Short mmCIF file of C-alpha atoms and ligand atoms in Angstrom, two decimals:
data_model
loop_
_atom_site.label_atom_id
_atom_site.label_comp_id
_atom_site.label_asym_id
_atom_site.label_seq_id
_atom_site.Cartn_x
_atom_site.Cartn_y
_atom_site.Cartn_z
CA MET A 1 4.70 -8.26 -10.56
CA LYS A 2 1.43 -6.29 -10.58
CA ILE A 3 0.62 -3.61 -8.01
CA LEU A 4 -2.66 -1.77 -7.58
CA GLY A 5 -2.00 1.85 -6.58
CA ILE A 6 -4.54 4.12 -4.87
CA GLU A 7 -4.20 7.91 -4.54
CA THR A 8 -6.65 10.26 -2.79
CA SER A 9 -4.39 12.81 -1.08
CA CYS A 10 -6.07 15.93 -2.46
CA ASP A 11 -8.84 16.34 -5.04
CA GLU A 12 -8.17 13.47 -7.45
CA THR A 13 -9.59 10.01 -6.84
CA ALA A 14 -7.15 7.73 -8.63
CA ALA A 15 -6.37 4.03 -9.05
CA ALA A 16 -3.91 2.28 -11.37
CA VAL A 17 -2.37 -1.09 -12.05
CA VAL A 18 1.35 -1.03 -12.86
CA GLU A 19 3.49 -4.00 -13.82
CA ASP A 20 7.12 -4.23 -12.66
CA GLY A 21 7.16 -0.56 -11.65
CA ARG A 22 7.16 0.58 -15.28
CA ARG A 23 4.33 -0.67 -17.43
CA ILE A 24 1.02 1.13 -16.90
CA LEU A 25 -1.81 -1.37 -17.40
CA SER A 26 -4.41 1.17 -16.31
CA ASN A 27 -4.39 4.69 -14.88
CA VAL A 28 -7.81 6.02 -13.87
CA VAL A 29 -8.16 9.56 -12.48
CA ALA A 30 -11.49 11.09 -11.45
CA SER A 31 -10.70 14.78 -11.05
CA GLN A 32 -12.81 16.99 -8.81
CA ALA A 33 -11.38 20.20 -10.30
CA ASP A 34 -14.76 21.34 -11.69
CA LEU A 35 -16.42 20.76 -8.34
CA HIS A 36 -13.90 22.99 -6.51
CA ALA A 37 -13.57 25.61 -9.26
CA ARG A 38 -16.63 27.50 -8.05
CA TYR A 39 -14.92 27.99 -4.65
CA GLY A 40 -11.61 29.02 -6.23
CA GLY A 41 -9.72 26.24 -4.41
CA VAL A 42 -10.01 22.77 -2.91
CA VAL A 43 -12.55 22.54 -0.08
CA PRO A 44 -11.36 19.65 2.13
CA GLU A 45 -14.78 18.51 3.34
CA VAL A 46 -16.22 18.52 -0.18
CA ALA A 47 -13.16 16.62 -1.42
CA SER A 48 -13.45 13.77 1.09
CA ARG A 49 -17.17 13.30 0.39
CA LYS A 50 -16.53 13.13 -3.34
CA HIS A 51 -13.72 10.60 -2.78
CA LEU A 52 -16.22 8.41 -0.92
CA GLU A 53 -18.56 8.47 -3.90
CA SER A 54 -15.83 7.84 -6.48
CA ILE A 55 -13.43 5.37 -4.89
CA VAL A 56 -15.25 2.11 -5.64
CA PRO A 57 -16.10 2.90 -9.29
CA VAL A 58 -12.54 4.18 -9.85
CA LEU A 59 -11.04 1.00 -8.37
CA GLU A 60 -13.32 -1.17 -10.48
CA ALA A 61 -12.45 0.79 -13.62
CA ALA A 62 -8.70 0.46 -12.95
CA LEU A 63 -8.92 -3.33 -12.53
CA GLU A 64 -11.22 -3.73 -15.52
CA THR A 65 -9.13 -1.58 -17.88
CA ALA A 66 -6.00 -3.49 -16.83
CA ARG A 67 -7.89 -6.79 -17.34
CA CYS A 68 -6.45 -7.73 -14.00
CA PRO A 69 -8.64 -9.65 -11.56
CA LEU A 70 -7.80 -9.06 -7.90
CA ALA A 71 -6.38 -12.59 -7.71
CA GLU A 72 -3.58 -11.58 -10.11
CA LEU A 73 -2.35 -8.70 -7.95
CA ASP A 74 0.83 -9.00 -5.89
CA ALA A 75 0.25 -6.00 -3.60
CA ILE A 76 -1.83 -2.90 -2.84
CA ALA A 77 -0.10 0.47 -2.53
CA VAL A 78 -1.74 3.59 -1.17
CA THR A 79 -0.76 7.19 -0.51
CA HIS A 80 -0.78 7.65 3.27
CA GLY A 81 0.63 11.18 3.31
CA PRO A 82 1.16 14.05 2.94
CA GLY A 83 -2.29 15.39 2.08
CA LEU A 84 -5.71 16.36 3.36
CA PRO A 85 -6.62 14.08 6.31
CA GLY A 86 -10.20 13.41 5.23
CA SER A 87 -9.11 12.65 1.67
CA LEU A 88 -6.21 10.39 2.68
CA LEU A 89 -8.52 8.37 4.96
CA VAL A 90 -10.80 7.36 2.11
CA GLY A 91 -7.99 5.90 0.00
CA LEU A 92 -6.24 4.27 2.93
CA ASN A 93 -9.38 2.55 4.19
CA ALA A 94 -10.27 1.33 0.70
CA ALA A 95 -6.75 -0.10 0.36
CA LYS A 96 -6.97 -1.81 3.75
CA ALA A 97 -10.34 -3.33 2.86
CA VAL A 98 -9.00 -4.81 -0.39
CA ALA A 99 -5.79 -6.02 1.29
CA LEU A 100 -7.71 -7.69 4.10
CA ALA A 101 -10.40 -9.26 1.91
CA HIS A 102 -7.91 -10.64 -0.62
CA ASP A 103 -5.00 -11.32 1.70
CA LEU A 104 -2.66 -8.99 -0.18
CA PRO A 105 0.41 -7.16 1.15
CA LEU A 106 -0.28 -3.47 1.93
CA LEU A 107 2.26 -0.68 1.34
CA GLY A 108 1.87 2.93 2.49
CA ILE A 109 3.57 5.30 0.01
CA ASN A 110 4.75 8.89 0.45
CA HIS A 111 2.91 10.99 -2.14
CA LEU A 112 6.03 13.07 -2.82
CA GLU A 113 8.12 9.98 -3.48
CA GLY A 114 5.37 8.88 -5.86
CA HIS A 115 5.78 12.10 -7.85
CA LEU A 116 9.47 11.29 -8.38
CA TYR A 117 8.69 7.87 -9.81
CA ALA A 118 6.37 9.38 -12.43
CA ASN A 119 9.62 10.19 -14.25
CA TRP A 120 10.56 6.57 -14.87
CA LEU A 121 7.10 5.32 -15.75
CA VAL A 122 7.64 6.45 -19.30
CA ALA A 123 11.37 6.67 -19.83
CA GLY A 124 12.00 2.94 -19.88
CA VAL A 125 15.44 3.43 -18.31
CA GLU A 126 16.75 2.99 -14.80
CA PRO A 127 17.23 6.13 -12.69
CA SER A 128 20.80 7.47 -12.47
CA PHE A 129 21.98 8.36 -8.97
CA PRO A 130 22.35 10.81 -7.47
CA ASN A 131 19.66 12.78 -9.22
CA LEU A 132 18.23 16.12 -8.27
CA THR A 133 14.48 16.58 -8.32
CA LEU A 134 12.35 19.64 -7.93
CA ILE A 135 8.93 18.60 -6.63
CA VAL A 136 6.61 21.49 -7.47
CA SER A 137 2.92 21.10 -6.79
CA GLY A 138 -0.01 22.83 -5.14
CA GLY A 139 1.24 21.76 -1.72
CA HIS A 140 5.03 21.46 -2.10
CA THR A 141 8.16 23.04 -3.49
CA ASP A 142 10.98 20.74 -2.43
CA LEU A 143 14.49 20.35 -3.89
CA VAL A 144 15.43 16.75 -3.25
CA LEU A 145 18.65 14.86 -3.86
CA MET A 146 17.80 11.20 -4.51
CA GLU A 147 20.87 9.12 -3.65
CA ASP A 148 19.27 5.72 -4.25
CA HIS A 149 15.84 4.12 -4.19
CA GLY A 150 14.36 5.20 -0.86
CA ARG A 151 17.33 7.47 0.07
CA TYR A 152 16.54 11.17 -0.10
CA ARG A 153 18.09 14.40 1.13
CA CYS A 154 15.92 17.51 1.06
CA LEU A 155 18.27 20.39 0.15
CA GLY A 156 15.69 23.16 0.27
CA ARG A 157 12.00 23.99 0.22
CA THR A 158 9.60 26.89 0.17
CA LEU A 159 9.41 28.97 3.31
CA ASP A 160 5.81 30.04 2.64
CA ASP A 161 3.57 29.32 -0.38
CA ALA A 162 4.15 26.34 -2.66
CA ALA A 163 4.75 27.35 -6.28
CA GLY A 164 1.44 25.81 -7.43
CA GLU A 165 -0.41 27.55 -4.61
CA ALA A 166 1.08 30.86 -5.82
CA PHE A 167 -0.09 30.09 -9.37
CA ASP A 168 -3.59 29.37 -8.03
CA LYS A 169 -3.75 32.51 -5.89
CA VAL A 170 -2.40 34.82 -8.61
CA ALA A 171 -4.83 33.33 -11.15
CA ARG A 172 -7.63 34.18 -8.74
CA LEU A 173 -6.32 37.77 -8.40
CA LEU A 174 -6.30 38.05 -12.19
CA GLY A 175 -9.75 36.45 -12.55
CA LEU A 176 -8.36 33.61 -14.66
CA GLY A 177 -10.03 30.65 -12.88
CA PHE A 178 -8.97 27.44 -11.15
CA PRO A 179 -6.68 25.52 -11.29
CA GLY A 180 -4.47 28.54 -11.74
CA GLY A 181 -1.34 26.99 -13.29
CA PRO A 182 -2.84 25.98 -16.63
CA ALA A 183 -4.97 29.18 -16.67
CA ILE A 184 -1.91 31.43 -16.22
CA GLU A 185 0.09 29.46 -18.75
CA ARG A 186 -2.69 29.79 -21.36
CA SER A 187 -3.19 33.47 -20.66
CA ALA A 188 0.55 34.23 -20.94
CA VAL A 189 0.99 32.63 -24.37
CA GLY A 190 2.37 35.30 -26.68
CA ALA A 191 2.14 38.05 -24.01
CA ARG A 192 5.02 40.37 -23.16
CA PRO A 193 5.75 40.42 -19.40
CA ALA A 194 4.32 43.65 -17.93
CA LEU A 195 7.46 44.26 -15.87
CA ARG A 196 10.24 42.44 -14.03
CA LEU A 197 8.67 41.26 -10.79
CA PRO A 198 10.94 40.92 -7.72
CA ARG A 199 12.79 37.64 -6.96
CA ALA A 200 12.80 36.80 -3.25
CA ARG A 201 16.04 36.75 -1.30
CA VAL A 202 16.03 34.01 1.34
CA ALA A 203 18.74 32.83 3.73
CA GLY A 204 18.92 29.14 2.73
CA PRO A 205 20.83 28.70 -0.56
CA TYR A 206 18.17 26.35 -1.95
CA ASP A 207 15.05 27.65 -0.22
CA PHE A 208 12.25 29.50 -1.97
CA SER A 209 9.65 32.12 -1.10
CA PHE A 210 6.68 33.14 -3.21
CA SER A 211 4.53 35.22 -0.86
CA GLY A 212 6.32 38.49 -1.75
CA LEU A 213 5.77 37.83 -5.43
CA LYS A 214 2.08 37.27 -4.78
CA THR A 215 1.91 40.60 -2.91
CA ALA A 216 3.68 42.35 -5.79
CA VAL A 217 1.01 41.04 -8.19
CA LEU A 218 -1.71 42.20 -5.80
CA ARG A 219 -0.25 45.71 -5.74
CA LEU A 220 0.06 45.70 -9.52
CA VAL A 221 -3.57 44.61 -9.92
CA ARG A 222 -4.72 47.29 -7.47
CA GLY A 223 -2.95 49.96 -9.49
CA GLU A 224 -0.47 50.77 -6.71
CA LEU A 225 2.48 50.44 -9.10
CA GLY A 226 1.06 52.61 -11.90
CA GLU A 227 -1.32 51.80 -14.73
CA VAL A 228 -2.88 48.32 -14.38
CA PRO A 229 -1.48 46.10 -17.16
CA PRO A 230 -3.62 43.57 -19.07
CA ALA A 231 -4.03 40.27 -17.16
CA ALA A 232 -2.06 38.36 -19.81
CA GLU A 233 1.00 40.59 -19.32
CA THR A 234 0.84 40.25 -15.54
CA ALA A 235 0.44 36.48 -15.93
CA ALA A 236 3.52 36.42 -18.17
CA ALA A 237 5.55 38.47 -15.66
CA PHE A 238 4.51 36.21 -12.78
CA GLN A 239 5.22 33.00 -14.68
CA GLU A 240 8.63 34.31 -15.72
CA ALA A 241 9.54 35.20 -12.12
CA VAL A 242 8.51 31.77 -10.77
CA ALA A 243 10.27 29.83 -13.54
CA ASP A 244 13.44 31.92 -13.09
CA ALA A 245 13.54 31.44 -9.30
CA LEU A 246 12.92 27.69 -9.50
CA ALA A 247 15.27 26.97 -12.39
CA THR A 248 18.18 29.03 -11.06
CA LYS A 249 18.31 27.31 -7.66
CA MET A 250 17.57 23.89 -9.07
CA VAL A 251 20.42 24.04 -11.54
CA ARG A 252 22.86 25.42 -8.95
CA ALA A 253 21.92 22.67 -6.49
CA ALA A 254 22.37 20.00 -9.16
CA ARG A 255 25.83 21.29 -10.03
CA GLU A 256 26.97 21.57 -6.42
CA ALA A 257 25.59 18.13 -5.47
CA GLY A 258 27.16 16.45 -8.52
CA ALA A 259 23.82 15.17 -9.82
CA ALA A 260 23.85 12.81 -12.80
CA GLU A 261 20.44 13.96 -14.01
CA ILE A 262 17.74 16.45 -13.07
CA LEU A 263 14.03 15.82 -12.78
CA LEU A 264 10.86 17.84 -12.47
CA SER A 265 7.83 16.37 -10.70
CA GLY A 266 4.41 17.54 -9.53
CA GLY A 267 1.67 19.58 -11.17
CA VAL A 268 3.78 22.67 -11.90
CA ALA A 269 6.27 20.48 -13.83
CA ALA A 270 3.66 20.60 -16.61
CA ASN A 271 4.62 24.27 -17.15
CA THR A 272 6.42 24.76 -20.46
CA LEU A 273 8.30 27.91 -19.46
CA LEU A 274 9.69 26.17 -16.36
CA ARG A 275 10.95 23.27 -18.47
CA GLN A 276 12.55 25.70 -20.93
CA ALA A 277 14.15 27.72 -18.12
CA VAL A 278 15.75 24.60 -16.63
CA THR A 279 16.94 23.27 -19.98
CA ALA A 280 18.42 26.65 -20.91
CA ARG A 281 20.46 26.79 -17.70
CA SER A 282 21.73 23.22 -17.39
CA PRO A 283 23.76 20.85 -19.57
CA LEU A 284 22.42 17.86 -17.58
CA PRO A 285 19.71 15.64 -19.05
CA LEU A 286 16.28 16.77 -17.80
CA ARG A 287 13.48 14.29 -17.20
CA VAL A 288 9.90 15.48 -17.00
CA PRO A 289 6.87 13.21 -16.93
CA PRO A 290 4.19 13.79 -19.59
CA PRO A 291 1.54 16.26 -18.30
CA SER A 292 -0.92 13.49 -17.38
CA LEU A 293 1.67 11.98 -15.01
CA CYS A 294 2.79 15.35 -13.58
CA THR A 295 -0.50 15.91 -11.79
CA ASP A 296 -1.77 13.53 -9.12
CA ASN A 297 -2.27 9.95 -10.26
CA ALA A 298 -2.04 6.45 -8.83
CA ALA A 299 0.35 4.97 -11.42
CA MET A 300 3.21 6.88 -9.76
CA ILE A 301 2.20 5.43 -6.39
CA ALA A 302 2.22 1.87 -7.75
CA ALA A 303 5.55 2.51 -9.52
CA CYS A 304 7.21 3.70 -6.31
CA ALA A 305 5.69 0.76 -4.42
CA HIS A 306 7.38 -1.70 -6.77
CA TYR A 307 10.82 -0.67 -5.46
CA ARG A 308 9.55 -0.50 -1.90
CA PHE A 309 8.14 -4.01 -2.23
CA LEU A 310 11.48 -5.31 -3.55
CA ALA A 311 13.20 -3.64 -0.58
CA GLY A 312 10.92 -5.60 1.76
CA GLN A 313 8.39 -2.98 2.85
CA ARG A 314 5.14 -4.48 4.15
CA ASP A 315 2.73 -2.44 6.30
CA SER A 316 0.18 -3.72 8.77
CA LEU A 317 -3.50 -2.92 8.81
CA ASP A 318 -2.66 -0.45 11.61
CA LEU A 319 -1.09 1.84 9.00
CA ASP A 320 -2.34 5.37 9.62
CA ILE A 321 -2.47 8.55 7.57
CA GLN A 322 0.45 11.01 7.92
CA PRO A 323 -0.95 14.34 6.66
CA ASN A 324 2.37 16.16 7.25
CA LEU A 325 4.76 13.53 5.91
CA ARG A 326 7.92 14.99 4.36
CA ILE A 327 10.66 13.70 2.14
CA GLY A 328 14.33 13.63 3.12
O1 KG4 B 401 0.68 17.66 -8.12
P1 KG4 B 401 -0.65 18.30 -8.21
O2 KG4 B 401 -1.65 17.75 -9.20
O3 KG4 B 401 -1.41 18.28 -6.83
C1 KG4 B 401 -0.76 18.50 -5.63
O4 KG4 B 401 -0.20 17.53 -5.07
O5 KG4 B 401 -0.77 19.69 -5.24
O6 KG4 B 401 -0.40 19.85 -8.50
C2 KG4 B 401 -1.44 20.77 -8.66
C3 KG4 B 401 -0.84 22.15 -8.86
C4 KG4 B 401 -1.89 23.27 -8.90
O7 KG4 B 401 -1.46 24.30 -8.03
C5 KG4 B 401 -1.88 23.72 -10.35
O8 KG4 B 401 -2.21 25.09 -10.51
C6 KG4 B 401 -0.46 23.43 -10.76
O9 KG4 B 401 -0.13 22.22 -10.11
N1 KG4 B 401 -0.31 23.27 -12.21
C7 KG4 B 401 0.44 24.09 -12.98
C8 KG4 B 401 0.26 23.65 -14.34
N2 KG4 B 401 -0.58 22.57 -14.32
C9 KG4 B 401 -0.91 22.35 -13.01
N3 KG4 B 401 1.21 25.15 -12.68
C10 KG4 B 401 1.83 25.79 -13.68
N4 KG4 B 401 1.70 25.44 -14.99
C11 KG4 B 401 0.93 24.39 -15.36
N5 KG4 B 401 0.80 24.06 -16.65
ZN1 ZN B 402 0.79 15.85 -5.90
#
């Protein structure tokens, strides 16, 4: 079974063809990162205009690379939330147009669920249930217990900034550029952390908070905590604090929920220190997608749709965007 996936929830215009939920026949991503870099973050209006320009060429490239004419497709899957409304609309309307013109089933997919499925696109094994996933991206920091395909329980989430958002904001404070995650990771290589930054205390056992950490970095950079350390050492201290907070709660949640395996998903899952922190704290097998599948892509959307399709999901052409969709 071949599914065409479409993803335009933020600043990547992406299309992919995936066979049987596992085999990537094509995975095309047109990133707008350079376009937004000069603003230091994603500008929603700019993003939706760029999606409009890119969507047709990206779709054509995905079908061509997969050597898959539209007639060979079994379904069209598209991210319908969460995300930026103007961006989501471009992908959703493109998907509806293809579904209508070629009489193909349409499936609306939750972007966050898509991130989970990036883990099995490469592993070649079935998921073990229950598994515990940390979805860490620019928009989300969710600890999710996956009990079965399509059955999720959100155990905790961030109360303020998402981890990726904190990386982006701190990188801006340190003048390291955008996107901030890779910039901070590069800068911190070989650097000694300047100091031990504070870990937030929050009421929920599996909830997170990163705004205090961001303020601590701001005060450090302004010289309010003494001599201003080199950016690399501040980057190292920040990265260490985020990885420690995420890994500690993730591993505790996995143990208490009796998870069979643990997974990292989303852009921040590309961070090496985070992976190491989780592995060092947990005896459970850890799955992490390769970096290209951690950040937004459409292969993960098509992979998730495979299981949704088998479970009978079919959406009508009335399907609408859900910018605030959650998981669990
Ligand atoms: O999943 P994603 O591509 O888009 C969203 O759905 O948000 O995640 C993007 C986020 C950005 O905040 C970016 O700074 C962060 O992931 N990121 C990283 C790394 N690579 C990307 N954060 C830490 N370390 C990285 N290597
Ligand atoms: Zn994402």
